[in-house]
Coordinates of C-alpha atoms in Angstrom, one line a residue:
Chain A
X1 CA 47.3 -35.1 -38.0
X2 CA 47.7 -33.7 -41.1
X3 CA 46.5 -29.0 -41.1
X4 CA 43.4 -28.1 -42.8
X5 CA 46.1 -26.9 -45.2
X6 CA 47.6 -30.3 -46.4
X7 CA 44.2 -31.4 -46.3
X8 CA 43.5 -29.7 -48.9
X9 CA 46.4 -29.4 -50.5
X10 CA 45.9 -33.2 -51.2
X11 CA 43.7 -32.9 -53.4
X12 CA 43.2 -29.5 -54.8
X13 CA 45.9 -27.5 -56.9
X14 CA 45.6 -25.2 -53.9
X15 CA 47.3 -21.1 -54.2
X16 CA 47.5 -19.3 -51.0
X17 CA 45.9 -15.9 -52.1
X18 CA 47.6 -14.0 -48.7
X19 CA 51.0 -14.6 -49.6
X20 CA 51.5 -13.8 -53.0
X21 CA 53.0 -10.7 -53.2
X22 CA 51.8 -9.7 -56.9
X23 CA 47.8 -10.3 -56.7
X24 CA 47.1 -9.3 -59.7
X25 CA 49.5 -10.7 -61.7
X26 CA 48.5 -14.5 -60.5
X27 CA 45.3 -13.6 -61.1
X28 CA 45.7 -12.9 -64.5
X29 CA 47.6 -16.2 -64.8
X30 CA 45.1 -18.4 -63.5
X31 CA 41.6 -16.6 -63.5
X32 CA 40.6 -19.7 -65.9
X33 CA 42.0 -22.2 -63.9
X34 CA 40.1 -21.9 -61.0
X35 CA 36.8 -22.8 -59.9
X36 CA 36.0 -22.8 -55.9
X37 CA 37.1 -20.0 -53.6
X38 CA 38.7 -21.2 -49.1
X39 CA 36.8 -18.3 -47.6
X40 CA 37.9 -17.9 -43.5
X41 CA 36.3 -14.7 -40.7
X42 CA 38.8 -12.1 -42.2
X43 CA 39.2 -12.5 -46.5
X44 CA 36.3 -13.8 -48.7
X45 CA 34.6 -13.5 -51.9
X46 CA 33.8 -10.4 -52.7
X47 CA 32.3 -8.4 -55.8
X48 CA 35.5 -7.4 -57.5
X49 CA 37.5 -11.4 -57.4
X50 CA 34.3 -12.9 -58.5
X51 CA 34.4 -10.6 -61.4
X52 CA 38.0 -11.8 -61.6
X53 CA 37.9 -15.1 -61.9
X54 CA 34.8 -16.7 -64.9
X55 CA 35.7 -20.8 -63.4
X56 CA 34.5 -19.6 -60.4
X57 CA 32.3 -22.5 -59.1
X58 CA 31.7 -22.4 -55.4
X59 CA 32.8 -20.0 -52.3
X60 CA 33.3 -22.8 -49.3
X61 CA 34.2 -20.7 -46.6
X62 CA 35.9 -21.2 -43.3
X63 CA 33.4 -20.0 -40.9
X64 CA 29.5 -19.5 -39.9
X65 CA 29.4 -15.4 -40.8
X66 CA 29.1 -15.0 -44.0
X67 CA 29.8 -11.3 -44.6
X68 CA 33.0 -11.4 -46.4
X69 CA 31.2 -12.6 -49.6
X70 CA 28.6 -10.3 -52.1
X71 CA 25.9 -12.9 -52.2
X72 CA 23.9 -11.0 -54.7
X73 CA 26.9 -11.7 -56.5
X74 CA 27.5 -15.0 -56.1
X75 CA 23.5 -15.8 -56.9
X76 CA 24.0 -14.1 -60.1
X77 CA 26.2 -16.5 -61.1
X78 CA 25.1 -19.7 -59.6
X79 CA 28.4 -20.0 -57.7
X80 CA 28.0 -22.1 -54.6
X81 CA 28.6 -20.7 -52.0
X82 CA 28.5 -23.2 -48.0
X83 CA 29.8 -22.6 -44.7
X84 CA 30.5 -24.2 -41.0
X85 CA 27.2 -23.6 -39.5
X86 CA 26.1 -26.0 -35.4
X87 CA 30.6 -27.3 -34.8
X88 CA 30.9 -24.4 -34.0
X89 CA 27.8 -23.1 -31.7
X90 CA 29.3 -24.4 -28.6
X91 CA 32.4 -22.6 -28.7
X92 CA 31.3 -19.3 -29.3
X93 CA 28.9 -19.3 -26.9
X94 CA 31.2 -20.7 -24.3
X95 CA 33.4 -18.1 -25.0
X96 CA 30.6 -15.6 -24.1
X97 CA 29.5 -16.8 -21.1
X98 CA 33.1 -16.9 -20.5
X99 CA 34.0 -13.6 -20.9
X100 CA 31.3 -12.5 -18.7
X101 CA 33.1 -13.2 -16.1
X102 CA 36.2 -12.5 -16.9
X103 CA 34.8 -9.1 -17.1
X104 CA 32.4 -9.3 -13.8
X105 CA 34.7 -11.5 -11.6
X106 CA 38.2 -9.2 -13.2
X107 CA 39.6 -13.0 -13.8
X108 CA 42.7 -12.1 -16.0
X109 CA 43.0 -9.0 -13.9
X110 CA 43.6 -10.6 -10.6
X111 CA 45.2 -13.6 -12.4
X112 CA 48.3 -10.6 -13.9
X113 CA 47.8 -9.3 -9.4
X114 CA 49.0 -12.7 -8.5
X115 CA 51.7 -12.5 -11.1
X116 CA 53.2 -9.2 -10.4
X117 CA 53.6 -10.3 -6.0
X118 CA 51.2 -7.8 -5.8
X119 CA 48.4 -10.5 -3.6
X120 CA 51.8 -10.4 -1.7
X121 CA 51.0 -6.7 -0.7
X122 CA 47.8 -6.9 0.2
X123 CA 43.9 -8.3 -0.5
X124 CA 42.4 -7.9 -3.7
X125 CA 39.6 -5.8 -4.1
X126 CA 35.9 -6.5 -4.8
X127 CA 34.4 -7.9 -8.1
X128 CA 30.6 -7.9 -9.1
X129 CA 28.6 -11.0 -8.8
X130 CA 27.5 -12.8 -12.2
X131 CA 24.9 -15.0 -11.3
X132 CA 21.6 -13.8 -11.2
X133 CA 22.9 -10.5 -13.4
X134 CA 20.2 -9.5 -16.2
X135 CA 21.5 -10.9 -19.6
X136 CA 20.2 -8.9 -23.1
X137 CA 20.9 -11.0 -26.8
X138 CA 21.1 -9.4 -30.1
X139 CA 20.4 -12.3 -32.3
X140 CA 18.9 -15.5 -31.4
X141 CA 20.1 -18.0 -33.4
X142 CA 22.3 -21.0 -32.8
X143 CA 24.7 -19.3 -30.9
X144 CA 22.4 -16.9 -29.1
X145 CA 19.7 -19.5 -27.9
X146 CA 23.5 -21.7 -27.1
X147 CA 24.6 -18.7 -24.7
X148 CA 21.1 -18.1 -23.8
X149 CA 20.7 -21.4 -22.0
X150 CA 24.5 -21.6 -20.5
X151 CA 23.7 -18.1 -18.9
X152 CA 20.0 -19.7 -17.0
X153 CA 22.1 -21.8 -15.5
X154 CA 23.6 -19.1 -13.6
X155 CA 19.7 -17.6 -12.8
X156 CA 20.2 -14.6 -15.7
X157 CA 17.1 -13.4 -16.2
X158 CA 17.5 -13.2 -20.2
X159 CA 15.8 -10.8 -22.8
X160 CA 16.0 -10.2 -26.4
X161 CA 16.2 -8.8 -29.5
X162 CA 15.8 -10.8 -33.4
X163 CA 14.4 -9.5 -36.8
X164 CA 10.9 -10.7 -35.3
X165 CA 9.6 -11.9 -31.7
X166 CA 10.4 -15.8 -31.8
X167 CA 6.7 -17.5 -30.5
X168 CA 8.6 -20.8 -28.8
X169 CA 10.4 -19.4 -26.7
X170 CA 10.1 -17.5 -22.9
X171 CA 12.3 -14.4 -23.1
X172 CA 12.1 -11.4 -23.5
X173 CA 11.4 -9.0 -26.3
X174 CA 12.4 -6.0 -27.5
X175 CA 11.6 -4.3 -30.8
X176 CA 14.8 -1.7 -29.9
X177 CA 18.4 -2.0 -28.7
X178 CA 18.5 0.4 -27.3
X179 CA 15.6 -0.7 -25.5
X180 CA 16.8 -3.7 -24.6
X181 CA 20.3 -2.2 -24.3
X182 CA 18.4 0.4 -21.3
X183 CA 16.9 -2.6 -19.3
X184 CA 20.1 -6.0 -19.6
X185 CA 22.7 -5.2 -17.7
X186 CA 24.8 -7.4 -19.7
X187 CA 24.7 -7.4 -23.4
X188 CA 25.1 -9.7 -26.4
X189 CA 25.7 -9.3 -29.7
X190 CA 25.3 -12.8 -31.5
X191 CA 24.1 -11.9 -34.4
X192 CA 25.0 -12.0 -38.1
X193 CA 26.5 -8.8 -39.9
X194 CA 24.8 -8.0 -42.7
X195 CA 24.1 -4.0 -44.0
X196 CA 21.1 -3.5 -41.1
X197 CA 23.4 -4.8 -38.2
X198 CA 26.5 -2.3 -39.5
X199 CA 26.7 -0.3 -35.8
X200 CA 23.7 -1.6 -34.2
X201 CA 25.8 -0.9 -31.3
X202 CA 26.2 3.2 -31.2
X203 CA 26.7 5.5 -29.2
X204 CA 22.8 6.1 -28.7
X205 CA 22.9 2.0 -27.6
X206 CA 25.9 2.9 -24.8
X207 CA 24.2 4.8 -23.0
X208 CA 21.8 3.3 -22.1
X209 CA 24.2 0.3 -21.2
X210 CA 25.1 2.6 -19.3
X211 CA 28.1 2.8 -16.6
X212 CA 27.2 -0.4 -14.9
X213 CA 26.3 -2.6 -17.9
X214 CA 28.8 -5.1 -20.2
X215 CA 29.5 -5.1 -23.3
X216 CA 29.7 -8.6 -25.1
X217 CA 30.9 -8.8 -28.6
X218 CA 31.5 -12.2 -30.3
X219 CA 30.0 -11.4 -33.1
X220 CA 31.7 -9.3 -35.9
X221 CA 33.6 -6.0 -34.8
X222 CA 31.5 -3.6 -37.6
X223 CA 29.2 -4.3 -35.2
X224 CA 30.5 -1.8 -33.1
X225 CA 30.8 1.5 -33.3
X226 CA 34.2 1.6 -31.9
X227 CA 35.4 5.1 -31.4
X228 CA 32.1 4.9 -29.0
X229 CA 33.2 2.6 -27.5
X230 CA 36.7 3.4 -26.6
X231 CA 35.5 7.1 -26.0
X232 CA 33.1 5.0 -23.7
X233 CA 35.1 3.0 -22.1
X234 CA 37.8 5.4 -21.3
X235 CA 34.8 8.0 -20.1
X236 CA 33.1 5.2 -17.6
X237 CA 29.9 6.0 -19.2
X238 CA 30.3 2.4 -20.5
X239 CA 31.1 0.0 -17.6
X240 CA 33.3 -2.6 -18.9
X241 CA 33.4 -4.7 -22.6
X242 CA 34.3 -7.6 -23.3
X243 CA 35.9 -8.4 -27.4
X244 CA 36.3 -11.4 -29.3
X245 CA 36.3 -9.4 -32.2
X246 CA 37.1 -5.9 -34.1
X247 CA 36.9 -3.7 -36.4
X248 CA 40.5 -4.2 -38.2
X249 CA 41.2 -7.8 -36.6
X250 CA 45.0 -8.0 -36.2
X251 CA 44.3 -4.6 -34.8
X252 CA 43.0 -2.7 -31.5
X253 CA 42.6 0.1 -30.4
X254 CA 45.8 1.3 -27.7
X255 CA 43.4 2.9 -25.6
X256 CA 41.6 0.0 -24.5
X257 CA 45.1 -2.2 -23.1
X258 CA 45.1 -0.6 -19.8
X259 CA 41.3 -0.7 -17.9
X260 CA 40.9 -3.1 -16.0
X261 CA 36.8 -3.4 -16.8
X262 CA 37.7 -4.8 -21.0
X263 CA 39.1 -8.0 -21.7
X264 CA 40.5 -8.5 -25.4
X265 CA 40.7 -11.3 -27.6
X266 CA 42.4 -12.3 -30.5
X267 CA 39.8 -13.4 -32.2
X268 CA 39.4 -17.4 -31.0
X269 CA 35.0 -17.7 -30.9
X270 CA 35.9 -21.0 -31.9
X271 CA 39.3 -21.4 -31.7
X272 CA 39.7 -24.6 -29.9
X273 CA 41.2 -28.2 -32.0
X274 CA 38.3 -29.6 -31.6
X275 CA 36.4 -27.3 -33.4
X276 CA 38.8 -26.5 -36.1
X277 CA 39.3 -30.2 -37.1
X278 CA 35.5 -30.1 -37.6
X279 CA 35.1 -27.4 -39.4
X280 CA 37.3 -27.9 -42.1
X281 CA 36.4 -31.6 -42.4
X282 CA 33.1 -29.2 -43.9
X283 CA 34.7 -27.1 -45.6
X284 CA 36.7 -30.4 -47.6
X285 CA 33.1 -32.2 -47.4
X286 CA 31.1 -29.7 -49.5
X287 CA 34.2 -29.1 -52.1
X288 CA 34.8 -32.1 -51.9
X289 CA 30.9 -33.1 -52.9
X290 CA 30.7 -29.5 -55.3
X291 CA 33.3 -31.9 -57.7
X292 CA 31.8 -35.0 -57.1
X293 CA 28.5 -33.6 -58.4
X294 CA 26.9 -34.7 -55.0
X295 CA 24.4 -32.9 -52.1
X296 CA 26.9 -30.1 -51.3
X297 CA 26.7 -30.9 -46.3
X298 CA 26.1 -27.5 -45.7
X299 CA 24.6 -25.3 -48.7
X300 CA 23.7 -22.1 -48.3
X301 CA 23.6 -21.3 -51.9
Chain B
X1 CA 22.9 17.9 18.7
X2 CA 22.5 19.6 21.5
X3 CA 23.8 19.4 24.9
X4 CA 20.7 17.5 25.7
X5 CA 20.6 15.3 23.2
X6 CA 24.3 13.3 23.5
X7 CA 22.9 13.2 27.3
X8 CA 19.9 11.2 26.8
X9 CA 22.8 9.1 24.3
X10 CA 24.9 8.4 26.4
X11 CA 22.3 7.8 29.3
X12 CA 20.4 5.7 26.9
X13 CA 24.3 3.5 25.8
X14 CA 25.3 2.9 29.6
X15 CA 21.7 1.8 30.4
X16 CA 21.2 -0.5 27.4
X17 CA 25.6 -1.1 26.8
X18 CA 26.4 -2.4 22.5
X19 CA 27.3 -5.6 22.9
X20 CA 30.5 -6.6 22.8
X21 CA 32.5 -8.4 20.3
X22 CA 36.0 -9.2 19.6
X23 CA 37.3 -9.6 16.5
X24 CA 41.2 -10.7 16.6
X25 CA 42.1 -9.6 13.0
X26 CA 39.3 -7.7 10.6
X27 CA 37.5 -10.2 8.0
X28 CA 36.9 -8.1 5.0
X29 CA 33.4 -7.4 6.0
X30 CA 34.6 -5.1 8.5
X31 CA 36.7 -3.7 6.7
X32 CA 34.1 -2.6 4.0
X33 CA 31.7 -1.9 6.3
X34 CA 32.5 -1.5 9.9
X35 CA 29.6 1.7 10.0
X36 CA 26.9 0.1 10.1
X37 CA 28.0 -3.5 12.0
X38 CA 29.6 -1.2 14.8
X39 CA 26.0 0.8 15.3
X40 CA 24.9 -2.4 16.8
X41 CA 28.0 -3.8 18.8
X42 CA 30.8 -2.7 20.5
X43 CA 34.1 -4.2 18.7
X44 CA 37.1 -4.9 20.4
X45 CA 40.0 -5.0 18.3
X46 CA 42.8 -7.3 19.0
X47 CA 45.2 -6.2 16.4
X48 CA 45.0 -3.3 17.1
X49 CA 46.0 -3.4 20.1
X50 CA 49.9 -3.3 21.3
X51 CA 49.5 -6.2 24.0
X52 CA 50.0 -9.8 22.3
X53 CA 46.8 -11.4 22.3
X54 CA 46.8 -14.1 25.7
X55 CA 47.5 -10.7 27.0
X56 CA 44.7 -8.1 25.3
X57 CA 42.9 -11.2 25.6
X58 CA 42.9 -11.2 29.7
X59 CA 43.2 -7.6 29.9
X60 CA 40.2 -6.4 27.8
X61 CA 38.0 -9.5 26.8
X62 CA 37.7 -11.9 30.0
X63 CA 34.1 -11.0 30.0
X64 CA 33.3 -11.9 26.3
X65 CA 30.5 -13.7 25.1
X66 CA 31.2 -13.2 20.9
X67 CA 34.5 -13.6 18.3
X68 CA 33.5 -12.5 15.6
X69 CA 36.2 -14.3 12.8
X70 CA 37.1 -15.3 9.2
X71 CA 38.8 -17.6 6.9
X72 CA 42.1 -17.6 7.5
X73 CA 41.6 -15.9 11.2
X74 CA 42.5 -18.7 13.7
X75 CA 40.5 -19.3 16.6
X76 CA 42.9 -21.8 19.0
X77 CA 41.9 -23.7 21.5
X78 CA 43.5 -21.5 23.3
X79 CA 42.3 -18.0 22.0
X80 CA 38.7 -20.3 23.3
X81 CA 40.8 -21.4 26.7
X82 CA 41.1 -17.8 27.7
X83 CA 38.0 -15.8 27.0
X84 CA 34.7 -17.7 29.8
X85 CA 32.6 -16.5 29.3
X86 CA 32.3 -16.9 24.7
X87 CA 28.6 -18.6 23.7
X88 CA 29.5 -17.7 20.2
X89 CA 32.2 -17.9 17.9
X90 CA 30.8 -15.8 14.3
X91 CA 33.1 -16.9 11.0
X92 CA 32.0 -14.6 7.5
X93 CA 33.8 -17.8 5.6
X94 CA 32.0 -21.0 4.4
X95 CA 34.8 -23.0 6.2
X96 CA 35.4 -23.6 9.3
X97 CA 38.5 -25.3 8.8
X98 CA 40.3 -22.9 10.8
X99 CA 38.0 -23.0 14.1
X100 CA 38.8 -25.2 17.0
X101 CA 35.6 -27.3 16.3
X102 CA 36.1 -29.9 19.3
X103 CA 37.2 -27.1 21.2
X104 CA 34.1 -25.9 21.1
X105 CA 31.6 -29.2 21.2
X106 CA 33.7 -28.9 24.8
X107 CA 32.7 -26.3 25.8
X108 CA 29.2 -25.6 24.0
X109 CA 29.9 -23.0 22.6
X110 CA 28.3 -21.8 19.1
X111 CA 29.3 -21.3 15.7
X112 CA 27.7 -19.6 13.2
X113 CA 28.9 -19.9 9.5
X114 CA 27.7 -18.1 6.6
X115 CA 25.8 -21.1 5.3
X116 CA 25.3 -20.5 1.4
X117 CA 26.0 -17.2 1.0
X118 CA 28.5 -17.8 -0.9
X119 CA 27.9 -21.2 -2.8
X120 CA 27.2 -19.1 -5.7
X121 CA 29.8 -17.1 -6.6
X122 CA 32.5 -19.7 -5.9
X123 CA 30.8 -21.7 -8.3
X124 CA 30.8 -18.6 -11.3
X125 CA 34.5 -18.7 -10.3
X126 CA 35.0 -22.6 -10.6
X127 CA 33.2 -22.3 -14.1
X128 CA 35.4 -19.7 -14.5
X129 CA 38.7 -20.4 -13.9
X130 CA 37.3 -23.9 -15.8
X131 CA 37.0 -21.9 -18.9
X132 CA 39.4 -19.4 -19.0
X133 CA 42.6 -22.6 -19.2
X134 CA 41.1 -24.4 -21.6
X135 CA 40.1 -21.6 -23.8
X136 CA 43.2 -19.0 -22.7
X137 CA 41.6 -16.3 -21.9
X138 CA 44.5 -14.4 -19.0
X139 CA 46.5 -16.1 -21.9
X140 CA 44.3 -14.0 -24.7
X141 CA 43.8 -10.9 -23.3
X142 CA 48.0 -10.6 -22.4
X143 CA 48.5 -11.9 -26.0
X144 CA 46.6 -8.4 -27.1
X145 CA 47.7 -6.2 -24.4
X146 CA 51.6 -6.9 -25.3
X147 CA 50.6 -6.3 -28.8
X148 CA 51.1 -9.0 -30.1
X149 CA 48.6 -10.7 -32.4
X150 CA 49.8 -7.7 -34.6
X151 CA 53.3 -8.7 -34.6
X152 CA 53.2 -12.3 -35.0
X153 CA 50.4 -13.5 -35.5
X154 CA 46.7 -16.0 -34.5
X155 CA 46.9 -17.1 -30.9
X156 CA 47.2 -21.0 -30.5
X157 CA 44.2 -22.4 -29.9
X158 CA 42.5 -23.8 -27.1
X159 CA 40.2 -27.0 -26.7
X160 CA 36.3 -27.5 -25.5
X161 CA 34.8 -27.9 -22.7
X162 CA 31.9 -28.8 -24.1
X163 CA 31.6 -32.8 -23.9
X164 CA 34.1 -32.6 -21.4
X165 CA 33.3 -35.2 -18.3
X166 CA 33.9 -33.6 -15.2
X167 CA 34.6 -34.6 -11.4
X168 CA 33.6 -32.8 -8.7
X169 CA 34.8 -33.2 -5.8
X170 CA 32.3 -32.6 -2.8
X171 CA 28.4 -32.8 -3.8
X172 CA 28.0 -29.4 -0.5
X173 CA 26.3 -26.9 -1.7
X174 CA 29.2 -25.3 -4.0
X175 CA 29.4 -28.7 -6.0
X176 CA 26.0 -28.8 -6.3
X177 CA 25.6 -24.9 -7.9
X178 CA 28.9 -26.0 -10.1
X179 CA 27.4 -29.2 -11.6
X180 CA 23.9 -26.9 -12.6
X181 CA 26.1 -24.5 -14.5
X182 CA 27.8 -27.1 -16.3
X183 CA 24.8 -29.1 -17.3
X184 CA 23.9 -26.4 -20.5
X185 CA 27.7 -26.3 -21.7
X186 CA 27.4 -30.1 -23.0
X187 CA 29.6 -31.2 -20.0
X188 CA 29.0 -35.2 -18.4
X189 CA 28.6 -34.2 -14.7
X190 CA 30.7 -36.4 -12.5
X191 CA 31.6 -36.7 -8.9
X192 CA 32.2 -38.3 -5.4
X193 CA 31.8 -37.2 -2.7
X194 CA 30.9 -38.2 2.1
X195 CA 27.3 -39.8 1.0
X196 CA 25.9 -40.4 -2.2
X197 CA 23.4 -38.2 -2.6
X198 CA 20.5 -39.4 -4.1
X199 CA 18.2 -36.4 -5.3
X200 CA 21.1 -35.9 -7.5
X201 CA 21.7 -38.7 -10.9
X202 CA 25.0 -37.2 -11.6
X203 CA 27.5 -40.6 -11.1
X204 CA 28.4 -41.3 -8.3
X205 CA 32.4 -43.4 -7.0
X206 CA 33.2 -43.6 -3.8
X207 CA 37.6 -42.5 -4.0
X208 CA 39.0 -39.4 -5.7
X209 CA 41.0 -41.5 -8.0
X210 CA 38.8 -43.4 -9.2
X211 CA 36.8 -39.9 -9.9
X212 CA 39.7 -38.4 -11.4
X213 CA 41.0 -41.7 -13.5
X214 CA 37.1 -41.3 -15.6
X215 CA 37.4 -37.4 -15.7
X216 CA 39.1 -34.9 -17.6
X217 CA 38.3 -32.2 -15.6
X218 CA 38.7 -32.4 -11.5
X219 CA 36.8 -29.6 -9.8
X220 CA 37.7 -28.8 -6.0
X221 CA 34.6 -27.6 -3.9
X222 CA 34.7 -30.2 -0.4
X223 CA 36.1 -28.4 2.4
X224 CA 39.6 -28.9 4.4
X225 CA 40.0 -31.1 7.4
X226 CA 41.4 -34.2 8.2
X227 CA 40.4 -37.2 5.6
X228 CA 40.8 -34.8 2.9
X229 CA 44.2 -33.0 3.9
X230 CA 46.1 -33.5 0.4
X231 CA 43.1 -36.2 -0.7
X232 CA 44.6 -34.3 -4.5
X233 CA 48.1 -36.2 -4.2
X234 CA 50.7 -38.1 -7.5
X235 CA 48.3 -41.4 -7.8
X236 CA 45.0 -39.3 -8.7
X237 CA 47.1 -36.1 -10.9
X238 CA 48.4 -38.6 -12.7
X239 CA 45.5 -40.7 -12.8
X240 CA 43.8 -37.5 -14.2
X241 CA 46.1 -38.0 -16.8
X242 CA 48.0 -35.1 -20.3
X243 CA 44.4 -34.0 -20.7
X244 CA 42.9 -33.3 -17.8
X245 CA 42.8 -29.6 -15.1
X246 CA 42.3 -28.9 -12.7
X247 CA 40.8 -26.8 -10.9
X248 CA 40.3 -25.6 -6.8
X249 CA 38.2 -23.2 -4.7
X250 CA 37.8 -25.3 -2.1
X251 CA 41.4 -25.1 0.2
X252 CA 44.9 -25.1 -0.3
X253 CA 45.3 -27.7 1.4
X254 CA 43.4 -29.9 0.1
X255 CA 46.3 -30.4 -3.2
X256 CA 49.7 -31.9 -2.3
X257 CA 50.9 -28.0 -4.1
X258 CA 54.6 -29.5 -5.4
X259 CA 53.4 -32.0 -6.5
X260 CA 50.8 -31.2 -8.4
X261 CA 52.9 -27.8 -9.7
X262 CA 55.6 -31.3 -10.7
X263 CA 53.6 -31.9 -12.2
X264 CA 52.2 -29.2 -14.6
X265 CA 56.2 -28.9 -15.1
X266 CA 57.0 -31.9 -16.3
X267 CA 52.7 -31.9 -18.6
X268 CA 51.5 -35.1 -16.5
X269 CA 48.2 -33.1 -16.4
X270 CA 47.7 -30.0 -18.7
X271 CA 46.7 -27.4 -17.4
X272 CA 44.8 -25.3 -14.1
X273 CA 42.6 -23.0 -12.3
X274 CA 42.8 -22.0 -8.6
X275 CA 42.2 -19.3 -6.0
X276 CA 43.8 -21.4 -3.3
X277 CA 47.2 -22.4 -2.5
X278 CA 49.0 -24.2 0.8
X279 CA 50.6 -20.6 1.7
X280 CA 49.3 -17.7 1.2
X281 CA 49.3 -15.4 -0.4
X282 CA 53.3 -17.3 -1.7
X283 CA 52.5 -18.8 -4.9
X284 CA 54.3 -21.4 -5.7
X285 CA 57.3 -19.1 -8.5
X286 CA 57.0 -22.1 -11.4
X287 CA 53.0 -21.3 -11.4
X288 CA 53.9 -17.3 -12.0
X289 CA 56.3 -19.3 -15.7
X290 CA 53.2 -20.6 -16.8
X291 CA 50.9 -20.1 -19.6
X292 CA 48.5 -23.3 -18.7
X293 CA 47.5 -21.9 -15.2
X294 CA 45.3 -19.2 -15.0
X295 CA 45.3 -17.9 -10.3
X296 CA 43.3 -16.6 -8.4
X297 CA 43.9 -14.2 -5.1
X298 CA 41.4 -15.8 -2.8
X299 CA 39.6 -14.2 -3.9
X300 CA 35.4 -16.1 -4.7
X301 CA 34.0 -15.1 -2.5
X302 CA 34.0 -11.4 -3.1
X303 CA 31.5 -10.2 -4.9
X304 CA 30.0 -6.4 -3.5
X305 CA 27.3 -7.9 -3.2
X306 CA 27.7 -11.0 -1.9
X307 CA 29.4 -8.7 0.6
X308 CA 26.4 -6.4 1.6
X309 CA 24.7 -10.0 2.4
X310 CA 27.2 -11.2 4.4
X311 CA 26.4 -7.7 6.6
X312 CA 23.2 -8.7 6.9
X313 CA 23.7 -12.6 8.0
X314 CA 26.8 -11.7 10.4
X315 CA 24.3 -9.2 12.3
X316 CA 21.1 -11.4 12.6
X317 CA 23.5 -14.2 13.8
X318 CA 25.1 -11.9 16.7
X319 CA 21.1 -10.2 17.3
X320 CA 19.6 -14.0 17.5
X321 CA 22.4 -14.5 19.8
X322 CA 22.4 -11.7 22.4
X323 CA 19.2 -12.2 22.2
X324 CA 18.7 -15.4 23.0
X325 CA 16.6 -16.8 19.8
X326 CA 17.9 -19.5 17.5
X327 CA 21.2 -18.7 15.5
X328 CA 20.6 -18.2 12.1
X329 CA 23.4 -20.2 10.2
X330 CA 25.0 -22.1 13.1
X331 CA 26.7 -24.4 12.3
X332 CA 25.8 -28.4 13.3
X333 CA 28.3 -29.2 15.5
X334 CA 27.3 -32.8 16.6
X335 CA 28.7 -35.1 13.9

């Protein structure tokens, strides 16, 4: 089976920007001929890049998040933008629940306990029950709703915060994140990263969640004031955290490494073979549609 | 407390002594909540005595009517025979394979157990181990904390849970809770059990091998008895196949462990999530070396919340017995 790169190379002239040593020189030499950019969660098309590519027609992102793309600039220039919604919803929601179970039931720690031979010396300690814990979700879009449906099967009462209250759900709405954090035991970040939601998890929210509360982040690193989170965890002001995303990936604060109530993952929210293939098909499908003057599959702009 | 108070309490003790309960080995609930339990009962601690068990029983426990036991503590034919006044065994486990039930039946000894108190916690672990094994949560956590993400680049891809056919072996209280939890993940639930359950619409298979051939995940939720010992054998594992995963939250001996290890080493199955083993706390060293296996030290039931509920259940059952009232969670021995 071809990798995404190989598939792109079959159909288009592909430049792997991240592996080009002298990017400025490359752009100068090739800027006129570049008509498309393929981005992902780490890099997309910021204002600077858009400005340097006068013939850019489409940005196709290998992600559902659009925080790495300057949408205003694209709109201004008439550049099309596509992403990969829906195909990754299940995987991200599954991982959110997996992180909740891993943190509360100490799955990683007890796996280590067995591997290191400590079980021969004595039993592992008690952990915290997951069934029935109240779950608060920030952002009730596709991913937030999918998380809610899964958590309900564990008899978790669901509450949420979103820009506006949703009339078609039965979950309790809180008009502020702090109130949501004060009224739930597990808080999940499942909203898009925008100017408004940057550092939506700040000291006040963390304190409201408290020493028995757990934070799960499957959104974007910048949703969280990371130094605040680290100090809260180290000082025991926050009960635990399951994190798939970080401020400056792949760098993760090392103070978190030794904490038994923290699970750290290398941004694997959509990281299954099945879903990555579907995402790749969407990226390529959108590009082909564009260059064949057909309707785009999953346009944002 | 003044002298009069002390004498009064002592006097009451002699008139209404706390009922005696024999403990062979302390269950976790005893370790964590001995104070609460000792307020109501006087415990004879066999494990604490220098005497060998038989001697301890004949010397100190001859008149004892109740035993407090737990999942890994055998209550053998011999023990039961040395206790002529025995009327009740309370076990803190949901499993009963450690108690000689036949001898209990013969002697008219009642047995009380944990019932479905643990079912949610065990189901949570089953789902947790499954997601961990498929999505490499423990392995991914290791990748980050060993500094490999920064140095070696992206972690390897896992496998999607949604759309998978999941076969539950044993659709009792635990199996049902597992099925309920996996439905919104988009899993198709199948099962095999002693009897078909009319209350569920999941497709039923009368034998484990056929179930394994028709699913990609097997979750073991049944009890250990003569019919289920090593029921997961080479044939079943090969039927499960190279993309298959096995999750065990029942008892280690339900799976032919050596065969499973061999299948994992040779790629005949894709991975496993295991809370129980044939010879705890010993775990085969081959499993320790595998990255596609998630290991748990038989802690599926051990949450603080459930242990608190368990203390109350144990006290409730013992009190009921000593006051001739119906047990709260009796085992039906007439099967």
